[in-house]
């Protein structure tokens, strides 16, 4: 009989979600708007300390509307993080713009501000001042927001924060996603809190959020009949799912602490192994450790990441390589890229371990035991 499966980052429901969902049924607000959506937006905005928020069907939809706000034209360039999930770049293509990629820095695995400066100057010299920077906060950790926003401000380039993986993380004590022109979050099933699927766009700019809300509801102009003057989308979040989100928000702090405890448990149990290192935590912020990521340097370890990953998989445990960098994706074969060697190395050597907030120490021990066994068999 095979052992029960351990997932990478499964949903973890708290105490209030079902009761809130029952309220939506009792009130018959089974709709893409309603009091749960309004409350979720308000409570979420308070959580990340921004004045305005709109709940949407996904983080991808949130990023799409953020880019739409900038009214990009075909051929316009948008600077993106190289090491990320494809959802942080796809909306650039929806808007017929061209992504330009910037590699990570060692201390955070997020966008390197020095390389960003180089990229921006290079593009300006070619008459292609970037129309936006989409900055990803990877695996629950803030990027160097100061470093990046300084360069953006200097060249008057709007900064969009992709905080899909980093709700609960801070930079200098401030929530990620709250500094730039706007921030996007995801409530996909694998994120730190979930609505099964959903997203949020937040901003200091009321006009931006109002417009996003308008576009997300088929761009319906105010009139008793159906009147439309612009292309719209069906991007609103269901009132039922917003109820789940409200319940999840109430346990966010506990979820962050549980994920950080997972990380510490792995670190205590594995850091004596040669060539094995953990994703660093930059000193300017606090990571949620959404996923615990390790790297295995094959020359120091005498084994490679793939041997460890395959052994873990054979034990019915889910573990995955670090994101494959965008310049290695066939989709972005012809894109311009600044740097690339660090992201490539993280992809080759990096492994994401099971990191759910509901994992027991027995689960963590199972993962640790496999890794130690692979090391012994070198
Ligand atoms: C999950 C994720 C998204 C997209 O969020 P969805 O809600 O799944 O659309 C965007 N960017 C990053 C970095 C993500 O991890």
Short mmCIF file of N, CA and C in Angstrom, two decimals, residues 123-192:
data_model
loop_
_atom_site.label_atom_id
_atom_site.label_comp_id
_atom_site.label_asym_id
_atom_site.label_seq_id
_atom_site.Cartn_x
_atom_site.Cartn_y
_atom_site.Cartn_z
N UNK A 123 17.38 50.19 -23.05
CA UNK A 123 16.16 50.33 -23.85
C UNK A 123 15.93 51.80 -24.22
N UNK A 124 16.24 52.70 -23.27
CA UNK A 124 16.06 54.13 -23.57
C UNK A 124 16.98 54.56 -24.70
N UNK A 125 18.22 54.07 -24.65
CA UNK A 125 19.18 54.38 -25.72
C UNK A 125 18.64 53.95 -27.09
N UNK A 126 17.87 52.89 -27.10
CA UNK A 126 17.30 52.40 -28.36
C UNK A 126 15.93 53.03 -28.64
N UNK A 127 15.60 54.07 -27.88
CA UNK A 127 14.32 54.75 -28.12
C UNK A 127 13.12 53.96 -27.64
N UNK A 128 13.35 53.03 -26.70
CA UNK A 128 12.28 52.14 -26.24
C UNK A 128 12.13 52.23 -24.72
N UNK A 129 11.76 53.41 -24.23
CA UNK A 129 11.59 53.53 -22.79
C UNK A 129 10.49 52.58 -22.33
N UNK A 130 10.80 51.67 -21.38
CA UNK A 130 9.79 50.69 -20.95
C UNK A 130 8.53 51.39 -20.43
N UNK A 131 7.37 50.79 -20.72
CA UNK A 131 6.10 51.39 -20.33
C UNK A 131 5.68 50.95 -18.93
N UNK A 132 6.35 49.91 -18.40
CA UNK A 132 6.05 49.45 -17.04
C UNK A 132 7.12 48.47 -16.61
N UNK A 133 7.25 48.31 -15.29
CA UNK A 133 8.03 47.22 -14.72
C UNK A 133 7.05 46.35 -13.93
N UNK A 134 7.03 45.05 -14.23
CA UNK A 134 6.24 44.10 -13.43
C UNK A 134 7.22 43.36 -12.53
N UNK A 135 7.14 43.68 -11.25
CA UNK A 135 8.12 43.16 -10.28
C UNK A 135 7.47 42.02 -9.48
N UNK A 136 8.08 40.83 -9.57
CA UNK A 136 7.53 39.67 -8.87
C UNK A 136 8.18 39.53 -7.48
N UNK A 137 7.34 39.19 -6.50
CA UNK A 137 7.83 38.84 -5.16
C UNK A 137 7.73 37.32 -5.04
N UNK A 138 8.85 36.66 -5.26
CA UNK A 138 8.86 35.22 -5.50
C UNK A 138 8.80 34.40 -4.22
N UNK A 139 8.04 33.34 -4.27
CA UNK A 139 8.00 32.33 -3.20
C UNK A 139 7.76 32.92 -1.81
N UNK A 140 7.02 34.03 -1.76
CA UNK A 140 6.67 34.61 -0.47
C UNK A 140 7.64 35.65 0.03
N UNK A 141 8.61 36.04 -0.82
CA UNK A 141 9.60 37.03 -0.37
C UNK A 141 9.57 38.30 -1.19
N UNK A 142 9.62 39.43 -0.49
CA UNK A 142 9.66 40.73 -1.14
C UNK A 142 10.92 40.89 -1.97
N UNK A 143 10.76 41.48 -3.15
CA UNK A 143 11.91 41.94 -3.93
C UNK A 143 12.46 43.20 -3.28
N UNK A 144 13.57 43.72 -3.80
CA UNK A 144 14.16 44.96 -3.30
C UNK A 144 13.33 46.13 -3.85
N UNK A 145 12.22 46.41 -3.18
CA UNK A 145 11.28 47.42 -3.67
C UNK A 145 11.93 48.80 -3.73
N UNK A 146 12.76 49.12 -2.74
CA UNK A 146 13.45 50.42 -2.73
C UNK A 146 14.32 50.57 -3.97
N UNK A 147 15.16 49.58 -4.19
CA UNK A 147 16.09 49.61 -5.32
C UNK A 147 15.35 49.72 -6.64
N UNK A 148 14.31 48.94 -6.79
CA UNK A 148 13.58 48.92 -8.05
C UNK A 148 12.76 50.20 -8.24
N UNK A 149 12.09 50.64 -7.16
CA UNK A 149 11.21 51.81 -7.35
C UNK A 149 12.03 53.09 -7.57
N UNK A 150 13.25 53.12 -7.05
CA UNK A 150 14.12 54.28 -7.30
C UNK A 150 14.39 54.41 -8.80
N UNK A 151 14.70 53.30 -9.44
CA UNK A 151 14.98 53.32 -10.89
C UNK A 151 13.72 53.66 -11.68
N UNK A 152 12.60 53.10 -11.25
CA UNK A 152 11.33 53.41 -11.92
C UNK A 152 11.01 54.90 -11.81
N UNK A 153 11.19 55.45 -10.60
CA UNK A 153 10.87 56.87 -10.39
C UNK A 153 11.77 57.75 -11.24
N UNK A 154 13.04 57.40 -11.27
CA UNK A 154 14.03 58.18 -12.02
C UNK A 154 13.65 58.30 -13.49
N UNK A 155 13.07 57.24 -14.04
CA UNK A 155 12.74 57.23 -15.47
C UNK A 155 11.24 57.33 -15.72
N UNK A 156 10.49 57.63 -14.65
CA UNK A 156 9.03 57.77 -14.76
C UNK A 156 8.38 56.55 -15.39
N UNK A 157 8.75 55.39 -14.88
CA UNK A 157 8.16 54.13 -15.35
C UNK A 157 7.26 53.58 -14.25
N UNK A 158 5.98 53.33 -14.56
CA UNK A 158 5.08 52.79 -13.53
C UNK A 158 5.52 51.40 -13.06
N UNK A 159 5.39 51.18 -11.76
CA UNK A 159 5.77 49.90 -11.16
C UNK A 159 4.52 49.12 -10.77
N UNK A 160 4.40 47.91 -11.31
CA UNK A 160 3.31 47.01 -10.94
C UNK A 160 3.92 45.88 -10.12
N UNK A 161 3.39 45.64 -8.92
CA UNK A 161 3.92 44.57 -8.08
C UNK A 161 3.09 43.30 -8.25
N UNK A 162 3.75 42.23 -8.68
CA UNK A 162 3.10 40.93 -8.74
C UNK A 162 3.36 40.22 -7.41
N UNK A 163 2.41 40.39 -6.50
CA UNK A 163 2.54 39.81 -5.16
C UNK A 163 1.67 38.56 -5.03
N UNK A 164 1.42 37.89 -6.16
CA UNK A 164 0.55 36.70 -6.17
C UNK A 164 1.01 35.64 -5.17
N UNK A 165 2.34 35.53 -5.01
CA UNK A 165 2.89 34.49 -4.14
C UNK A 165 3.26 35.03 -2.76
N UNK A 166 2.98 36.30 -2.51
CA UNK A 166 3.62 36.92 -1.35
C UNK A 166 2.66 37.67 -0.42
N UNK A 167 1.38 37.33 -0.44
CA UNK A 167 0.48 37.94 0.54
C UNK A 167 0.96 37.60 1.96
N UNK A 168 1.12 38.64 2.78
CA UNK A 168 1.60 38.43 4.15
C UNK A 168 3.08 38.77 4.31
N UNK A 169 3.78 38.94 3.21
CA UNK A 169 5.20 39.31 3.28
C UNK A 169 5.33 40.82 3.42
N UNK A 170 6.44 41.24 4.03
CA UNK A 170 6.65 42.68 4.21
C UNK A 170 8.01 43.11 3.68
N UNK A 171 8.07 44.42 3.38
CA UNK A 171 9.32 45.09 3.01
C UNK A 171 9.44 46.31 3.93
N UNK A 172 10.46 46.36 4.75
CA UNK A 172 10.59 47.42 5.76
C UNK A 172 9.31 47.56 6.58
N UNK A 173 8.71 46.48 6.91
CA UNK A 173 7.51 46.49 7.74
C UNK A 173 6.21 46.78 7.00
N UNK A 174 6.32 47.05 5.71
CA UNK A 174 5.16 47.43 4.90
C UNK A 174 4.76 46.25 4.01
N UNK A 175 3.45 46.05 3.84
CA UNK A 175 2.99 44.91 3.03
C UNK A 175 3.49 45.01 1.59
N UNK A 176 3.92 43.90 1.01
CA UNK A 176 4.27 43.92 -0.40
C UNK A 176 2.99 44.16 -1.20
N UNK A 177 3.15 44.76 -2.37
CA UNK A 177 2.00 45.04 -3.23
C UNK A 177 1.39 46.40 -2.99
N UNK A 178 1.89 47.12 -1.97
CA UNK A 178 1.24 48.39 -1.60
C UNK A 178 2.06 49.62 -1.99
N UNK A 179 3.23 49.44 -2.61
CA UNK A 179 4.12 50.57 -2.87
C UNK A 179 3.99 51.12 -4.29
N UNK A 180 3.91 50.22 -5.27
CA UNK A 180 3.90 50.65 -6.67
C UNK A 180 2.60 51.32 -7.08
N UNK A 181 2.46 51.55 -8.38
CA UNK A 181 1.21 52.08 -8.94
C UNK A 181 0.04 51.19 -8.49
N UNK A 182 0.27 49.88 -8.51
CA UNK A 182 -0.74 48.93 -8.04
C UNK A 182 -0.07 47.60 -7.73
N UNK A 183 -0.81 46.74 -7.06
CA UNK A 183 -0.30 45.41 -6.71
C UNK A 183 -1.35 44.37 -7.03
N UNK A 184 -0.90 43.18 -7.40
CA UNK A 184 -1.85 42.10 -7.68
C UNK A 184 -1.58 40.91 -6.75
N UNK A 185 -2.67 40.23 -6.40
CA UNK A 185 -2.59 39.06 -5.52
C UNK A 185 -3.40 37.93 -6.13
N UNK A 186 -3.09 36.70 -5.72
CA UNK A 186 -3.81 35.53 -6.22
C UNK A 186 -4.36 34.70 -5.07
N UNK A 187 -5.56 34.16 -5.28
CA UNK A 187 -6.15 33.21 -4.32
C UNK A 187 -6.37 31.87 -5.00
N UNK A 188 -5.44 31.51 -5.89
CA UNK A 188 -5.47 30.19 -6.50
C UNK A 188 -5.31 29.14 -5.40
N UNK A 189 -5.67 27.90 -5.72
CA UNK A 189 -5.69 26.84 -4.70
C UNK A 189 -4.37 26.56 -4.03
N UNK A 190 -3.25 26.92 -4.68
CA UNK A 190 -1.94 26.60 -4.10
C UNK A 190 -1.33 27.79 -3.35
N UNK A 191 -1.98 28.92 -3.33
CA UNK A 191 -1.39 30.11 -2.71
C UNK A 191 -1.60 30.09 -1.19
N UNK A 192 -1.07 31.09 -0.49
CA UNK A 192 -1.06 31.01 0.98
C UNK A 192 -2.46 31.05 1.56
#
